[in-house]
Amino acid sequence: MFRQRSAMVGHMELLVNRQGLRLDLTDKALSIVMRKPDWQVTMLNHKTKSYFQSTLVGWQPAASMNAVLVRPDDPSGLTVQNCSPDKLDEIPVLVYQMRGVNNRGKKDKFSRIQIKSGTIWVLDDSNLPAQVGEKLNHFIGAPPLHGLTVRFVILNNKGQRKEEVRLIATESKVVNDSILKVPQGYTKAAKQADIFKDNCTSDVLDGLFHE
């Protein structure tokens, strides 16, 4: 299990095993579950005890689609320069060196905070279909690479370094298969947008990207 913090969605716990994966957004009481054989996507809202399901192909990672609209330092435009195998806490990863837009010399604020370069560590796991990594990375605001993001560091044109995804800790954990299933008593939502709503506020999605 990976304990992480994303600049986009807050604290996360990512569990990966041979049967599938589960991403818990611990600050928001939301979870995303994918499991073999078809890697169907299940989104859970633990406040409202509701869930939404979609095929992997049809799933639209709404979080990052909304975030891109308000982010001048959007990392989706980064391009891969090279990739090399490595280990992070003894876990096999692939390290990608990424390049963005070099606006050195430009003085406007927008150009200076755009991303110049980035380094991203993704899980090297052949058990996971490429699209699983692409979709989840898109959801948490990381480049849509094939592997699951473990750590992600960027450098902007002002020379400022920022951890977009920080790895807090790793842990080997034996879990019951039920963690990849819909809990009893949860009701099915008609559409994905309903998962981001709760009974106390009109929309928790508004708070998904703000502390």
PDB file of C-alpha atoms in Angstrom:
ATOM      1  CA  MET A   1       0.000   0.000   0.000  1.00  0.00           C
ATOM      2  CA  PHE A   2       1.188   3.521  -0.825  1.00  0.00           C
ATOM      3  CA  ARG A   3       0.345   6.468   1.412  1.00  0.00           C
ATOM      4  CA  GLN A   4       0.577   9.611  -0.677  1.00  0.00           C
ATOM      5  CA  ARG A   5      -0.464  13.218  -0.910  1.00  0.00           C
ATOM      6  CA  SER A   6      -1.544  14.727  -4.219  1.00  0.00           C
ATOM      7  CA  ALA A   7      -1.512  18.485  -4.725  1.00  0.00           C
ATOM      8  CA  MET A   8      -4.775  18.014  -6.617  1.00  0.00           C
ATOM      9  CA  VAL A   9      -6.871  15.684  -4.469  1.00  0.00           C
ATOM     10  CA  GLY A  10      -5.191  15.598  -1.059  1.00  0.00           C
ATOM     11  CA  HIS A  11      -4.196  12.533   0.964  1.00  0.00           C
ATOM     12  CA  MET A  12      -4.508   9.168  -0.767  1.00  0.00           C
ATOM     13  CA  GLU A  13      -4.012   5.506   0.009  1.00  0.00           C
ATOM     14  CA  LEU A  14      -3.333   3.295  -3.003  1.00  0.00           C
ATOM     15  CA  LEU A  15      -3.646  -0.458  -2.551  1.00  0.00           C
ATOM     16  CA  VAL A  16      -2.527  -2.753  -5.375  1.00  0.00           C
ATOM     17  CA  ASN A  17      -2.705  -6.561  -5.363  1.00  0.00           C
ATOM     18  CA  ARG A  18      -3.065  -9.384  -7.875  1.00  0.00           C
ATOM     19  CA  GLN A  19      -6.851  -9.004  -7.985  1.00  0.00           C
ATOM     20  CA  GLY A  20      -7.070  -5.280  -8.584  1.00  0.00           C
ATOM     21  CA  LEU A  21      -6.573  -1.928  -6.913  1.00  0.00           C
ATOM     22  CA  ARG A  22      -8.262   0.574  -4.658  1.00  0.00           C
ATOM     23  CA  LEU A  23      -7.550   4.297  -4.381  1.00  0.00           C
ATOM     24  CA  ASP A  24      -8.927   5.974  -1.248  1.00  0.00           C
ATOM     25  CA  LEU A  25      -9.159   9.762  -1.151  1.00  0.00           C
ATOM     26  CA  THR A  26      -8.971   9.825   2.617  1.00  0.00           C
ATOM     27  CA  ASP A  27      -9.741  13.548   3.016  1.00  0.00           C
ATOM     28  CA  LYS A  28     -12.922  13.231   0.951  1.00  0.00           C
ATOM     29  CA  ALA A  29     -14.363   9.819   1.945  1.00  0.00           C
ATOM     30  CA  LEU A  30     -14.258   8.759  -1.705  1.00  0.00           C
ATOM     31  CA  SER A  31     -12.788   5.568  -3.216  1.00  0.00           C
ATOM     32  CA  ILE A  32     -12.108   4.219  -6.686  1.00  0.00           C
ATOM     33  CA  VAL A  33     -11.952   0.451  -7.139  1.00  0.00           C
ATOM     34  CA  MET A  34     -10.875  -1.541 -10.208  1.00  0.00           C
ATOM     35  CA  ARG A  35     -10.588  -5.302 -10.354  1.00  0.00           C
ATOM     36  CA  LYS A  36     -10.001  -8.203 -12.702  1.00  0.00           C
ATOM     37  CA  PRO A  37     -11.012  -9.527 -15.128  1.00  0.00           C
ATOM     38  CA  ASP A  38     -12.536  -6.524 -16.919  1.00  0.00           C
ATOM     39  CA  TRP A  39     -11.190  -3.753 -14.628  1.00  0.00           C
ATOM     40  CA  GLN A  40     -14.629  -2.227 -14.243  1.00  0.00           C
ATOM     41  CA  VAL A  41     -14.457   1.108 -12.398  1.00  0.00           C
ATOM     42  CA  THR A  42     -16.450   1.473  -9.171  1.00  0.00           C
ATOM     43  CA  MET A  43     -16.594   4.857  -7.445  1.00  0.00           C
ATOM     44  CA  LEU A  44     -17.693   4.886  -3.795  1.00  0.00           C
ATOM     45  CA  ASN A  45     -18.951   7.753  -1.640  1.00  0.00           C
ATOM     46  CA  HIS A  46     -18.673   6.615   1.970  1.00  0.00           C
ATOM     47  CA  LYS A  47     -20.648   9.585   3.322  1.00  0.00           C
ATOM     48  CA  THR A  48     -23.762   8.924   1.265  1.00  0.00           C
ATOM     49  CA  LYS A  49     -23.125   5.158   1.009  1.00  0.00           C
ATOM     50  CA  SER A  50     -23.579   5.262  -2.742  1.00  0.00           C
ATOM     51  CA  TYR A  51     -21.617   3.955  -5.720  1.00  0.00           C
ATOM     52  CA  PHE A  52     -21.314   4.392  -9.472  1.00  0.00           C
ATOM     53  CA  GLN A  53     -19.938   1.874 -11.967  1.00  0.00           C
ATOM     54  CA  SER A  54     -18.516   2.287 -15.453  1.00  0.00           C
ATOM     55  CA  THR A  55     -16.461   0.327 -17.930  1.00  0.00           C
ATOM     56  CA  LEU A  56     -12.783   1.245 -17.912  1.00  0.00           C
ATOM     57  CA  VAL A  57     -13.041   2.519 -21.488  1.00  0.00           C
ATOM     58  CA  GLY A  58     -16.102   4.624 -20.736  1.00  0.00           C
ATOM     59  CA  TRP A  59     -14.927   6.111 -17.446  1.00  0.00           C
ATOM     60  CA  GLN A  60     -14.270   9.850 -17.524  1.00  0.00           C
ATOM     61  CA  PRO A  61     -11.941  10.985 -14.707  1.00  0.00           C
ATOM     62  CA  ALA A  62     -14.013  14.062 -13.867  1.00  0.00           C
ATOM     63  CA  ALA A  63     -11.633  15.379 -11.224  1.00  0.00           C
ATOM     64  CA  SER A  64      -8.745  16.266 -13.480  1.00  0.00           C
ATOM     65  CA  MET A  65     -11.019  17.449 -16.284  1.00  0.00           C
ATOM     66  CA  ASN A  66     -12.364  20.133 -13.941  1.00  0.00           C
ATOM     67  CA  ALA A  67      -8.953  20.907 -12.491  1.00  0.00           C
ATOM     68  CA  VAL A  68      -7.320  21.567 -15.851  1.00  0.00           C
ATOM     69  CA  LEU A  69      -9.682  24.501 -16.318  1.00  0.00           C
ATOM     70  CA  VAL A  70      -8.237  26.289 -13.281  1.00  0.00           C
ATOM     71  CA  ARG A  71      -4.575  25.212 -13.404  1.00  0.00           C
ATOM     72  CA  PRO A  72      -1.987  27.321 -15.237  1.00  0.00           C
ATOM     73  CA  ASP A  73       0.655  24.731 -14.248  1.00  0.00           C
ATOM     74  CA  ASP A  74      -1.235  21.802 -15.763  1.00  0.00           C
ATOM     75  CA  PRO A  75       1.178  18.838 -16.120  1.00  0.00           C
ATOM     76  CA  SER A  76      -0.757  17.113 -18.909  1.00  0.00           C
ATOM     77  CA  GLY A  77       1.358  18.880 -21.530  1.00  0.00           C
ATOM     78  CA  LEU A  78       4.613  17.315 -20.354  1.00  0.00           C
ATOM     79  CA  THR A  79       6.341  15.057 -22.873  1.00  0.00           C
ATOM     80  CA  VAL A  80       8.578  12.067 -22.117  1.00  0.00           C
ATOM     81  CA  GLN A  81      12.300  12.573 -22.684  1.00  0.00           C
ATOM     82  CA  ASN A  82      13.601   9.271 -21.327  1.00  0.00           C
ATOM     83  CA  CYS A  83      12.688   6.406 -19.038  1.00  0.00           C
ATOM     84  CA  SER A  84      14.780   4.108 -16.847  1.00  0.00           C
ATOM     85  CA  PRO A  85      14.056   1.296 -14.345  1.00  0.00           C
ATOM     86  CA  ASP A  86      14.744   1.918 -10.673  1.00  0.00           C
ATOM     87  CA  LYS A  87      13.516   1.039  -7.182  1.00  0.00           C
ATOM     88  CA  LEU A  88      11.690   3.215  -4.673  1.00  0.00           C
ATOM     89  CA  ASP A  89      11.568   1.736  -1.170  1.00  0.00           C
ATOM     90  CA  GLU A  90      12.644  -1.562  -2.820  1.00  0.00           C
ATOM     91  CA  ILE A  91       9.584  -1.463  -5.112  1.00  0.00           C
ATOM     92  CA  PRO A  92      10.252  -1.709  -8.887  1.00  0.00           C
ATOM     93  CA  VAL A  93       9.396   1.544 -10.645  1.00  0.00           C
ATOM     94  CA  LEU A  94       9.995   3.264 -13.947  1.00  0.00           C
ATOM     95  CA  VAL A  95      11.399   6.790 -13.724  1.00  0.00           C
ATOM     96  CA  TYR A  96      10.305   9.174 -16.479  1.00  0.00           C
ATOM     97  CA  GLN A  97      12.083  12.446 -17.162  1.00  0.00           C
ATOM     98  CA  MET A  98       9.538  14.852 -18.636  1.00  0.00           C
ATOM     99  CA  ARG A  99       9.877  18.178 -20.417  1.00  0.00           C
ATOM    100  CA  GLY A 100       7.384  21.026 -20.510  1.00  0.00           C
ATOM    101  CA  VAL A 101       7.440  24.548 -21.919  1.00  0.00           C
ATOM    102  CA  ASN A 102      10.640  26.556 -21.451  1.00  0.00           C
ATOM    103  CA  ASN A 103       9.561  30.171 -20.989  1.00  0.00           C
ATOM    104  CA  ARG A 104      12.827  31.331 -19.514  1.00  0.00           C
ATOM    105  CA  GLY A 105      13.233  35.059 -19.929  1.00  0.00           C
ATOM    106  CA  LYS A 106       9.521  35.777 -20.153  1.00  0.00           C
ATOM    107  CA  LYS A 107       8.336  37.997 -17.338  1.00  0.00           C
ATOM    108  CA  ASP A 108       4.585  37.476 -17.301  1.00  0.00           C
ATOM    109  CA  LYS A 109       3.358  35.484 -14.320  1.00  0.00           C
ATOM    110  CA  PHE A 110       1.563  32.842 -16.376  1.00  0.00           C
ATOM    111  CA  SER A 111       4.693  31.898 -18.346  1.00  0.00           C
ATOM    112  CA  ARG A 112       6.887  31.786 -15.251  1.00  0.00           C
ATOM    113  CA  ILE A 113       4.698  29.335 -13.345  1.00  0.00           C
ATOM    114  CA  GLN A 114       4.239  26.956 -16.261  1.00  0.00           C
ATOM    115  CA  ILE A 115       6.037  23.642 -15.837  1.00  0.00           C
ATOM    116  CA  LYS A 116       9.535  23.472 -17.285  1.00  0.00           C
ATOM    117  CA  SER A 117      10.296  19.837 -16.424  1.00  0.00           C
ATOM    118  CA  GLY A 118       9.189  16.958 -14.261  1.00  0.00           C
ATOM    119  CA  THR A 119      10.259  13.595 -12.879  1.00  0.00           C
ATOM    120  CA  ILE A 120       7.668  10.910 -12.276  1.00  0.00           C
ATOM    121  CA  TRP A 121       8.043   7.488 -10.649  1.00  0.00           C
ATOM    122  CA  VAL A 122       5.410   4.966 -11.772  1.00  0.00           C
ATOM    123  CA  LEU A 123       4.787   1.426 -10.598  1.00  0.00           C
ATOM    124  CA  ASP A 124       6.429  -1.156 -12.859  1.00  0.00           C
ATOM    125  CA  ASP A 125       3.668  -3.773 -12.787  1.00  0.00           C
ATOM    126  CA  SER A 126       2.835  -5.804 -15.901  1.00  0.00           C
ATOM    127  CA  ASN A 127      -0.307  -7.066 -14.151  1.00  0.00           C
ATOM    128  CA  LEU A 128      -2.010  -3.703 -14.734  1.00  0.00           C
ATOM    129  CA  PRO A 129      -3.468  -2.778 -18.140  1.00  0.00           C
ATOM    130  CA  ALA A 130      -2.001   0.423 -19.575  1.00  0.00           C
ATOM    131  CA  GLN A 131      -5.340   2.219 -19.508  1.00  0.00           C
ATOM    132  CA  VAL A 132      -5.692   1.700 -15.747  1.00  0.00           C
ATOM    133  CA  GLY A 133      -2.616   3.827 -15.118  1.00  0.00           C
ATOM    134  CA  GLU A 134      -3.580   6.388 -17.740  1.00  0.00           C
ATOM    135  CA  LYS A 135      -7.044   6.942 -16.257  1.00  0.00           C
ATOM    136  CA  LEU A 136      -6.007   7.072 -12.601  1.00  0.00           C
ATOM    137  CA  ASN A 137      -3.063   9.354 -13.341  1.00  0.00           C
ATOM    138  CA  HIS A 138      -5.442  11.651 -15.206  1.00  0.00           C
ATOM    139  CA  PHE A 139      -7.748  11.637 -12.183  1.00  0.00           C
ATOM    140  CA  ILE A 140      -5.049  12.758  -9.716  1.00  0.00           C
ATOM    141  CA  GLY A 141      -3.572  15.363 -12.064  1.00  0.00           C
ATOM    142  CA  ALA A 142      -0.487  13.442 -13.225  1.00  0.00           C
ATOM    143  CA  PRO A 143       0.622  12.814 -16.829  1.00  0.00           C
ATOM    144  CA  PRO A 144      -1.377   9.920 -18.365  1.00  0.00           C
ATOM    145  CA  LEU A 145       1.446   7.365 -18.373  1.00  0.00           C
ATOM    146  CA  HIS A 146       0.802   3.609 -18.369  1.00  0.00           C
ATOM    147  CA  GLY A 147       1.938   2.900 -14.802  1.00  0.00           C
ATOM    148  CA  LEU A 148       0.395   4.083 -11.537  1.00  0.00           C
ATOM    149  CA  THR A 149       2.045   7.232 -10.187  1.00  0.00           C
ATOM    150  CA  VAL A 150       4.023   6.709  -6.983  1.00  0.00           C
ATOM    151  CA  ARG A 151       5.798  10.080  -6.862  1.00  0.00           C
ATOM    152  CA  PHE A 152       5.780  13.160  -9.096  1.00  0.00           C
ATOM    153  CA  VAL A 153       8.028  16.240  -8.873  1.00  0.00           C
ATOM    154  CA  ILE A 154       7.877  19.309 -11.128  1.00  0.00           C
ATOM    155  CA  LEU A 155      10.066  22.367 -11.758  1.00  0.00           C
ATOM    156  CA  ASN A 156       8.497  25.580 -13.067  1.00  0.00           C
ATOM    157  CA  ASN A 157      10.095  28.360 -15.101  1.00  0.00           C
ATOM    158  CA  LYS A 158      10.783  30.365 -11.930  1.00  0.00           C
ATOM    159  CA  GLY A 159      13.028  27.536 -10.743  1.00  0.00           C
ATOM    160  CA  GLN A 160      10.582  26.465  -8.037  1.00  0.00           C
ATOM    161  CA  ARG A 161      10.403  22.749  -7.238  1.00  0.00           C
ATOM    162  CA  LYS A 162       7.079  21.235  -6.178  1.00  0.00           C
ATOM    163  CA  GLU A 163       5.953  17.722  -5.278  1.00  0.00           C
ATOM    164  CA  GLU A 164       2.717  17.150  -7.158  1.00  0.00           C
ATOM    165  CA  VAL A 165       2.461  13.647  -5.703  1.00  0.00           C
ATOM    166  CA  ARG A 166       4.425  13.013  -2.523  1.00  0.00           C
ATOM    167  CA  LEU A 167       5.146   9.495  -1.316  1.00  0.00           C
ATOM    168  CA  ILE A 168       4.651   9.466   2.449  1.00  0.00           C
ATOM    169  CA  ALA A 169       5.112   5.751   3.193  1.00  0.00           C
ATOM    170  CA  THR A 170       4.855   2.254   1.756  1.00  0.00           C
ATOM    171  CA  GLU A 171       3.468  -0.759   3.565  1.00  0.00           C
ATOM    172  CA  SER A 172       2.958  -4.445   2.788  1.00  0.00           C
ATOM    173  CA  LYS A 173      -0.560  -5.322   3.810  1.00  0.00           C
ATOM    174  CA  VAL A 174      -2.722  -8.444   3.597  1.00  0.00           C
ATOM    175  CA  VAL A 175      -6.333  -7.509   2.923  1.00  0.00           C
ATOM    176  CA  ASN A 176      -9.606  -9.318   2.389  1.00  0.00           C
ATOM    177  CA  ASP A 177     -10.980  -9.471  -1.160  1.00  0.00           C
ATOM    178  CA  SER A 178     -14.059  -7.622   0.097  1.00  0.00           C
ATOM    179  CA  ILE A 179     -12.084  -4.382  -0.054  1.00  0.00           C
ATOM    180  CA  LEU A 180     -12.472  -4.562  -3.844  1.00  0.00           C
ATOM    181  CA  LYS A 181     -16.252  -5.006  -3.659  1.00  0.00           C
ATOM    182  CA  VAL A 182     -19.187  -2.658  -3.095  1.00  0.00           C
ATOM    183  CA  PRO A 183     -20.010  -2.656   0.645  1.00  0.00           C
ATOM    184  CA  GLN A 184     -23.395  -3.953   1.704  1.00  0.00           C
ATOM    185  CA  GLY A 185     -26.063  -1.278   2.030  1.00  0.00           C
ATOM    186  CA  TYR A 186     -24.628   1.048  -0.633  1.00  0.00           C
ATOM    187  CA  THR A 187     -27.084   2.235  -3.300  1.00  0.00           C
ATOM    188  CA  LYS A 188     -26.260   2.629  -6.985  1.00  0.00           C
ATOM    189  CA  ALA A 189     -26.095   6.172  -8.374  1.00  0.00           C
ATOM    190  CA  ALA A 190     -27.582   6.930 -11.775  1.00  0.00           C
ATOM    191  CA  LYS A 191     -24.651   9.060 -12.906  1.00  0.00           C
ATOM    192  CA  GLN A 192     -21.083   9.782 -11.884  1.00  0.00           C
ATOM    193  CA  ALA A 193     -21.812  13.368 -10.806  1.00  0.00           C
ATOM    194  CA  ASP A 194     -24.042  12.051  -8.016  1.00  0.00           C
ATOM    195  CA  ILE A 195     -21.040  10.395  -6.362  1.00  0.00           C
ATOM    196  CA  PHE A 196     -19.479  13.796  -5.693  1.00  0.00           C
ATOM    197  CA  LYS A 197     -22.513  15.028  -3.757  1.00  0.00           C
ATOM    198  CA  ASP A 198     -23.316  14.501  -0.106  1.00  0.00           C
ATOM    199  CA  ASN A 199     -26.145  15.336   2.252  1.00  0.00           C
ATOM    200  CA  CYS A 200     -24.303  18.087   4.114  1.00  0.00           C
ATOM    201  CA  THR A 201     -23.057  20.191   1.224  1.00  0.00           C
ATOM    202  CA  SER A 202     -24.332  20.785  -2.271  1.00  0.00           C
ATOM    203  CA  ASP A 203     -21.183  19.452  -3.882  1.00  0.00           C
ATOM    204  CA  VAL A 204     -17.960  17.995  -2.475  1.00  0.00           C
ATOM    205  CA  LEU A 205     -16.334  18.248  -5.896  1.00  0.00           C
ATOM    206  CA  ASP A 206     -15.840  21.989  -5.311  1.00  0.00           C
ATOM    207  CA  GLY A 207     -13.641  21.129  -2.349  1.00  0.00           C
ATOM    208  CA  LEU A 208     -11.776  18.311  -4.042  1.00  0.00           C
ATOM    209  CA  PHE A 209      -8.970  20.592  -5.193  1.00  0.00           C
ATOM    210  CA  HIS A 210      -8.813  23.008  -2.276  1.00  0.00           C
ATOM    211  CA  GLU A 211      -7.634  22.633   1.291  1.00  0.00           C
TER     212      GLU A 211
END
